[in-house]
PDB file of C-alpha atoms in Angstrom:
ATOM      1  CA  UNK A1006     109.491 153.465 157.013  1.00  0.00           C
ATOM      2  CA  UNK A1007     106.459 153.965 154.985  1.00  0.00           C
ATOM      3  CA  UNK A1008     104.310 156.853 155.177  1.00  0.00           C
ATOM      4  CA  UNK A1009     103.745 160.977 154.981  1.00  0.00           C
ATOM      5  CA  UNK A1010     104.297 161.245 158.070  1.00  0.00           C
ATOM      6  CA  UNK A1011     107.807 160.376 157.878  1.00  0.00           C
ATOM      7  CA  UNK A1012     110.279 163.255 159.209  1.00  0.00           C
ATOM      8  CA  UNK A1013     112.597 164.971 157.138  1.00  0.00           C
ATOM      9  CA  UNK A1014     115.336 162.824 158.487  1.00  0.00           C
ATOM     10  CA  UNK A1015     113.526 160.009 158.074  1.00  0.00           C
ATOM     11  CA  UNK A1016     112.963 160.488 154.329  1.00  0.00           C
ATOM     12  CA  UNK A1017     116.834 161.119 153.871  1.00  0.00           C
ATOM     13  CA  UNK A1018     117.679 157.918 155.621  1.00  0.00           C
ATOM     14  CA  UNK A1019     114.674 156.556 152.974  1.00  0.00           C
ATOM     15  CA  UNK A1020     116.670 157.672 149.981  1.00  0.00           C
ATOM     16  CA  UNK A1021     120.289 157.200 151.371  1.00  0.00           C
ATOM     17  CA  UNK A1022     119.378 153.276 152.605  1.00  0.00           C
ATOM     18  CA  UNK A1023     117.590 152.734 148.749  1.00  0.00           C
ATOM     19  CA  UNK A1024     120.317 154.626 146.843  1.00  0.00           C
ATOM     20  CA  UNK A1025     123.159 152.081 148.791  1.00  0.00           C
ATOM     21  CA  UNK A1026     120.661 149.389 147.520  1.00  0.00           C
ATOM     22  CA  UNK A1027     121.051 149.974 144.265  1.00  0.00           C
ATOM     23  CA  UNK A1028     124.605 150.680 144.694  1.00  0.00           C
ATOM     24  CA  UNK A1029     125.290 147.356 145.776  1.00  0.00           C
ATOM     25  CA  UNK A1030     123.220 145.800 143.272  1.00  0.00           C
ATOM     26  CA  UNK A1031     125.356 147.441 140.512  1.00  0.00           C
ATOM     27  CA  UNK A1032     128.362 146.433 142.131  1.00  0.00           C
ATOM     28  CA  UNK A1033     127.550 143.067 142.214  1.00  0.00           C
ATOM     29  CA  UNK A1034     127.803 142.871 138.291  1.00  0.00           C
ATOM     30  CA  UNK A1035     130.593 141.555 136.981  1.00  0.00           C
ATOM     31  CA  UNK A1036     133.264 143.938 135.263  1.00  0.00           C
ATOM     32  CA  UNK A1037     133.284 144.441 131.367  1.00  0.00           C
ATOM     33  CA  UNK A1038     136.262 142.131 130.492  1.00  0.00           C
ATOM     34  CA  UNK A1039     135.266 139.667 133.343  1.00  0.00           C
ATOM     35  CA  UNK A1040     131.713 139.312 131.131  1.00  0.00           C
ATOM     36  CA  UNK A1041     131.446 135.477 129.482  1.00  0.00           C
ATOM     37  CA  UNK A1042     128.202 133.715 129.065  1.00  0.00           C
ATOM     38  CA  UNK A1043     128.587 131.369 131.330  1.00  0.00           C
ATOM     39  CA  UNK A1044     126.776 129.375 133.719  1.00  0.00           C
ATOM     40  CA  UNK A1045     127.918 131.760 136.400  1.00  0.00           C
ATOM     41  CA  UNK A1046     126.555 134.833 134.765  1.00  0.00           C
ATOM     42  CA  UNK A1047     123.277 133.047 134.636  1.00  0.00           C
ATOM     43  CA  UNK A1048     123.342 132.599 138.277  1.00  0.00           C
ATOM     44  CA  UNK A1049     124.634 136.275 139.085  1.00  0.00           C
ATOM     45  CA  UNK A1050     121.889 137.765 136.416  1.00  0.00           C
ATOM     46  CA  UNK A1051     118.739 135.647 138.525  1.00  0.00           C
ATOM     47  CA  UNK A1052     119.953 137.094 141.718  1.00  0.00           C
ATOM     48  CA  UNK A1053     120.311 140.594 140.249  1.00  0.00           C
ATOM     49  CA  UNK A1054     117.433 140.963 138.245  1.00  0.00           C
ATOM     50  CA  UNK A1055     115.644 139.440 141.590  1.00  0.00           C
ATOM     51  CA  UNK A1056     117.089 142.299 143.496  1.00  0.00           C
ATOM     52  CA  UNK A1057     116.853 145.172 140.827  1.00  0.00           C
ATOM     53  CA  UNK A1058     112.834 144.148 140.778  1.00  0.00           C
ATOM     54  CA  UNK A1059     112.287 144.671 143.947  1.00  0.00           C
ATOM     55  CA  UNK A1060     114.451 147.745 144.636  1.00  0.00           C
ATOM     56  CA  UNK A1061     111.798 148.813 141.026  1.00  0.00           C
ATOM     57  CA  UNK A1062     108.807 147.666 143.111  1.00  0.00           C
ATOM     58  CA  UNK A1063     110.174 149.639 146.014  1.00  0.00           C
ATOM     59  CA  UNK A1064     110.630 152.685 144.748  1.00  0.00           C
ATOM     60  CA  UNK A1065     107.238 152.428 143.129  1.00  0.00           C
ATOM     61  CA  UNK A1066     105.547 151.524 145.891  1.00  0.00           C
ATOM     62  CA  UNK A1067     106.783 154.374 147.760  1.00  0.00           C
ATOM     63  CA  UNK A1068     106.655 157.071 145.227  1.00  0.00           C
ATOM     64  CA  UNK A1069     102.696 155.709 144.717  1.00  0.00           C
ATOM     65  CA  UNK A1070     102.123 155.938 148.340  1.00  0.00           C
ATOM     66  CA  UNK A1071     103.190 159.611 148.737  1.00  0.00           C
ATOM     67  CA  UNK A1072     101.475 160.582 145.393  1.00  0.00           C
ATOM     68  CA  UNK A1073      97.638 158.927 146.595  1.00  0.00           C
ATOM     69  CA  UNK A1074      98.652 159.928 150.681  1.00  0.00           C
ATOM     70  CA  UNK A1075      99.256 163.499 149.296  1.00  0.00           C
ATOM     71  CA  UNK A1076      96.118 163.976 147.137  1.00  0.00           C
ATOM     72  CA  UNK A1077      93.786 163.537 150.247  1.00  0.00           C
ATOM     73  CA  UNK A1078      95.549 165.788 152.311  1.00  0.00           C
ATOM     74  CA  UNK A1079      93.544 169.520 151.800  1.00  0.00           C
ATOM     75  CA  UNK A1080      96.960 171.175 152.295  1.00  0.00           C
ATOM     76  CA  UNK A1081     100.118 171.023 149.916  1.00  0.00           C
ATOM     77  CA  UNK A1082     102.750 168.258 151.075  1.00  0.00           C
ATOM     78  CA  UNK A1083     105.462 169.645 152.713  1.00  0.00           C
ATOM     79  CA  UNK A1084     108.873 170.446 150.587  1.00  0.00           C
ATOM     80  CA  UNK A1085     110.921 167.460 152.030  1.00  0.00           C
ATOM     81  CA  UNK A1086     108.200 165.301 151.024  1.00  0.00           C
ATOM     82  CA  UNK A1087     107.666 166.418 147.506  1.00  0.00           C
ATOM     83  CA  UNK A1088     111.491 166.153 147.309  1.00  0.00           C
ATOM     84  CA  UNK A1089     111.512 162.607 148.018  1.00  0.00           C
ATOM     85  CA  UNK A1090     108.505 161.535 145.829  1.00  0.00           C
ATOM     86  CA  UNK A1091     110.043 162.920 143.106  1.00  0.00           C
ATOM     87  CA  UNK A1092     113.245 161.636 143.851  1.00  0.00           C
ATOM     88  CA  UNK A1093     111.755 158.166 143.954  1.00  0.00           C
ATOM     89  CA  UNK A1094     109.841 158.774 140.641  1.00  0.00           C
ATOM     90  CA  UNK A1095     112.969 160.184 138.864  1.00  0.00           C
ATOM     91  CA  UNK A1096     115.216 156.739 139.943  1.00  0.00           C
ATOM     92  CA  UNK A1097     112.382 154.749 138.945  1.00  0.00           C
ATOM     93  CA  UNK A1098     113.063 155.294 135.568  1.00  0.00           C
ATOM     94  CA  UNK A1099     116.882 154.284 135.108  1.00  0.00           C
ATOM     95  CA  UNK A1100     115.992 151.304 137.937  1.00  0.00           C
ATOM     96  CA  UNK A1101     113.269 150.309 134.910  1.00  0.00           C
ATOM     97  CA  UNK A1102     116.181 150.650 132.023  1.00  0.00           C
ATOM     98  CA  UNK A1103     118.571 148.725 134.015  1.00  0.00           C
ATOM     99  CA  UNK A1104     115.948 145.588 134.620  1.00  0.00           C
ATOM    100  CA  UNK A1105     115.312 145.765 131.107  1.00  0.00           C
ATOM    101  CA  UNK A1106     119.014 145.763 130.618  1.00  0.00           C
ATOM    102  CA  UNK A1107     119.670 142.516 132.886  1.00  0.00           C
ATOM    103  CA  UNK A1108     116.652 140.875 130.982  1.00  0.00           C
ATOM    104  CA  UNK A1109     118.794 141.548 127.698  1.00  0.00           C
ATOM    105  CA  UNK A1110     121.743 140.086 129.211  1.00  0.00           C
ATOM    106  CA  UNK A1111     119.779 136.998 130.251  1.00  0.00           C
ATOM    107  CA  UNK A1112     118.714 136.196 126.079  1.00  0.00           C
ATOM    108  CA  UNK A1113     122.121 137.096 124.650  1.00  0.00           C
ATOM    109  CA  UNK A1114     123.182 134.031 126.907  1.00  0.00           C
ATOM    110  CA  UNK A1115     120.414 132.065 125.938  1.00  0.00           C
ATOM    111  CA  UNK A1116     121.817 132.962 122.242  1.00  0.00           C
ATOM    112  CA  UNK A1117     125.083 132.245 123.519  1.00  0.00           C
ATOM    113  CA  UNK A1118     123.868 128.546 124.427  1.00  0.00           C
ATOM    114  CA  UNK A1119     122.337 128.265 121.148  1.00  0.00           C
ATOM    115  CA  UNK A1120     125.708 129.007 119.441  1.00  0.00           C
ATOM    116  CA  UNK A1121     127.680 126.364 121.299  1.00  0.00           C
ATOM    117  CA  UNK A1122     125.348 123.785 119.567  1.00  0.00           C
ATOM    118  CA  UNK A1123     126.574 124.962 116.140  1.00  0.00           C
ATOM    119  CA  UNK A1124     129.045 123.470 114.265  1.00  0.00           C
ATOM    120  CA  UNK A1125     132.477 124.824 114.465  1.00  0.00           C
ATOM    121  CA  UNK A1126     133.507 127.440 112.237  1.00  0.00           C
ATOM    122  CA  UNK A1127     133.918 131.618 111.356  1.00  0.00           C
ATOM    123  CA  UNK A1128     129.884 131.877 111.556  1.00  0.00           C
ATOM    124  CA  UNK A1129     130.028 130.290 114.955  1.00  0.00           C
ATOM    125  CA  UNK A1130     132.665 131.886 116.678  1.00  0.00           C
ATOM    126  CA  UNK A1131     131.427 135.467 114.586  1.00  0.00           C
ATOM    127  CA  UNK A1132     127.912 134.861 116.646  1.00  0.00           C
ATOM    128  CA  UNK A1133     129.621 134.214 120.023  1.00  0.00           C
ATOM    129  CA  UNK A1134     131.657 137.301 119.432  1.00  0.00           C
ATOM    130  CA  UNK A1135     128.364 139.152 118.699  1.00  0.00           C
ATOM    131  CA  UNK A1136     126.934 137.670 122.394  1.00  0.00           C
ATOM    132  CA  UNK A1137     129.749 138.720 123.958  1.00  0.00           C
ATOM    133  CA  UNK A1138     129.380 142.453 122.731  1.00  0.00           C
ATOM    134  CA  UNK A1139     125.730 142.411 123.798  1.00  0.00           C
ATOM    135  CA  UNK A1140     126.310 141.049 126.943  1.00  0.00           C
ATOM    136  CA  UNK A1141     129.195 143.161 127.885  1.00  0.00           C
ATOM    137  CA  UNK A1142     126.966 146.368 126.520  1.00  0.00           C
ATOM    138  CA  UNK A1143     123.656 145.075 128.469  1.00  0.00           C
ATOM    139  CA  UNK A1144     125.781 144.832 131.588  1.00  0.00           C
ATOM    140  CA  UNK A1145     127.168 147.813 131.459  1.00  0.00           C
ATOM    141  CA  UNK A1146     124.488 149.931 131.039  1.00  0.00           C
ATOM    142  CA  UNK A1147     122.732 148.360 133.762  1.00  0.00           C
ATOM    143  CA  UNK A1148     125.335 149.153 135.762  1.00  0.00           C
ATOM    144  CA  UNK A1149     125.287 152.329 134.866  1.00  0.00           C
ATOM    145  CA  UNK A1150     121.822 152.939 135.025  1.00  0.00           C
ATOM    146  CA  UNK A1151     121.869 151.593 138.598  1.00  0.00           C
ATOM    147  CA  UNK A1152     124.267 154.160 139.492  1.00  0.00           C
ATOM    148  CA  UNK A1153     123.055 157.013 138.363  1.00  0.00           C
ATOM    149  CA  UNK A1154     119.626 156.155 139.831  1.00  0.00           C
ATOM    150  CA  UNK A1155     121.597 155.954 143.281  1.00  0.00           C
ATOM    151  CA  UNK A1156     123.230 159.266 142.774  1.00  0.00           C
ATOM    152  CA  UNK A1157     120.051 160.979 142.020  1.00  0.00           C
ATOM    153  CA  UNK A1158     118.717 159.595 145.103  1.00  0.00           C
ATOM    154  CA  UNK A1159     121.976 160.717 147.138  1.00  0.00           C
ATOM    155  CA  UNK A1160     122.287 164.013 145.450  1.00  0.00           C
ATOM    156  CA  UNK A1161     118.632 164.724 146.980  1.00  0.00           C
ATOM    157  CA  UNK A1162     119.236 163.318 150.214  1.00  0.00           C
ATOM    158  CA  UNK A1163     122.312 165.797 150.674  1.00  0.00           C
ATOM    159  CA  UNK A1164     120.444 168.928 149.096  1.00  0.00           C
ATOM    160  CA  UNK A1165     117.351 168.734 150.556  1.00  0.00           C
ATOM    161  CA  UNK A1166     115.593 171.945 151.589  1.00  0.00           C
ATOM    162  CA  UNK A1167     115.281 172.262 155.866  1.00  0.00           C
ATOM    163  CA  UNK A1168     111.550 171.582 157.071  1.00  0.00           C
ATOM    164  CA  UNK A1169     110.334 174.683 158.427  1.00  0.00           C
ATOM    165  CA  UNK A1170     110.902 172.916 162.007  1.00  0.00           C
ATOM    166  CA  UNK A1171     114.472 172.242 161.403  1.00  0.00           C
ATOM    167  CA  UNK A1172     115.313 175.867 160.181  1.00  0.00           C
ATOM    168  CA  UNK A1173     117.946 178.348 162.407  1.00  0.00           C
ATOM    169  CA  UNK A1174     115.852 180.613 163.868  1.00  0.00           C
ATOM    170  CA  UNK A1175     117.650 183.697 165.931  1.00  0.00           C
ATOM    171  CA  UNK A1176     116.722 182.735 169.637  1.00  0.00           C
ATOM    172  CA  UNK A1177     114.650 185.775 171.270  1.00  0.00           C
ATOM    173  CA  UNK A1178     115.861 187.885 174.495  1.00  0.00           C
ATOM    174  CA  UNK A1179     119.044 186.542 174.196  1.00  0.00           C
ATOM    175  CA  UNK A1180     122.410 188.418 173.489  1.00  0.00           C
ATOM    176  CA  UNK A1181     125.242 187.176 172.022  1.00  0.00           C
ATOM    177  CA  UNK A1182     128.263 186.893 173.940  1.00  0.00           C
ATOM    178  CA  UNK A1183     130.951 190.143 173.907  1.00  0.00           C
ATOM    179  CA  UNK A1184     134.426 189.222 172.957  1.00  0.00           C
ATOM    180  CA  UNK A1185     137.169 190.322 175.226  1.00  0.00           C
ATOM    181  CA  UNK A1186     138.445 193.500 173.401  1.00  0.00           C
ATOM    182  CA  UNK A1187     142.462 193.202 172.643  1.00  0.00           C
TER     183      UNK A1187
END
């Protein structure tokens, strides 16, 4: 799907197939108040932060393509074009955040581990409780992060300004049709 070349419908099915990638990712996470550091969470952070990386290394790829495949041509990209580059580079930046996020997630459970090998008591159970806030928080902003990359790549998709091949032009020579008269 790569390349400047790509119709305009081509570049909304771009952002639309990417933004339900990123959707899926986020809902993949596990709810706030279904967050424990457990072994489970491990295993659901690795997969996600496998996923979220490459959706990051997708969008970058792309967005890097159009930018060098643009500054050769002599003439100015076309508007659908520009409108998905930028697109790309604007979810970039939350897709980035949320990584980072899942990375967080993946040391408070490493401090969560270290806490179990305490010895019982207020201090322990005060830094477990202290995990669990930054795991919960981590999580969720990934989440939300996630999602609000996906909606910026949606809400361009669906407003996207007609090629100038895909406008309504008035056919010539030919008349509209008269309505019967009542």
């Amino acid at each position: 799907m790569r390349g400047v070349c790509l119709s305009d419908l081509d570049q909304r099915l771009l952002l639309i197939t990417l933004a339900d990638q990123l959707t899926d990712a986020a809902d993949r996470l596990p709810l706030p108040d279904m967050i424990e550091p457990t072994a489970a969470l491990a295993e659901i952070l690795e997969d996600e932060i496998r996923t979220v990386g490459g959706l990051l290394n997708n969008l970058a790829s792309e967005s890097a393509f159009r930018i060098r495949a643009g500054s050769r041509q002599p003439l100015a990209p076309p508007a659908h074009i520009v409108q998905t580059t930028t697109a790309l580079v604007m979810a970039a930046d939350p897709v980035g955040a949320a990584l980072r996020d899942l990375a967080a997630a993946l040391s408070c459970l490493g401090r969560a581990d270290d806490c179990r090998h305490r010895a019982a008591g207020p201090a322990r159970e005060r830094a477990l409780s202290f995990v669990r806030d930054g795991l919960r928080w981590t999580i969720v902003h990934a989440h939300q992060r996630l999602i609000r990359a996906a909606s910026t790549l949606r809400t361009t998709a669906e407003h996207r300004a007609l090629s100038p091949a895909r406008q309504a032009a008035p056919l010539k020579g030919t008349q509209q049709a008269k309505r019967p008269s009542r």
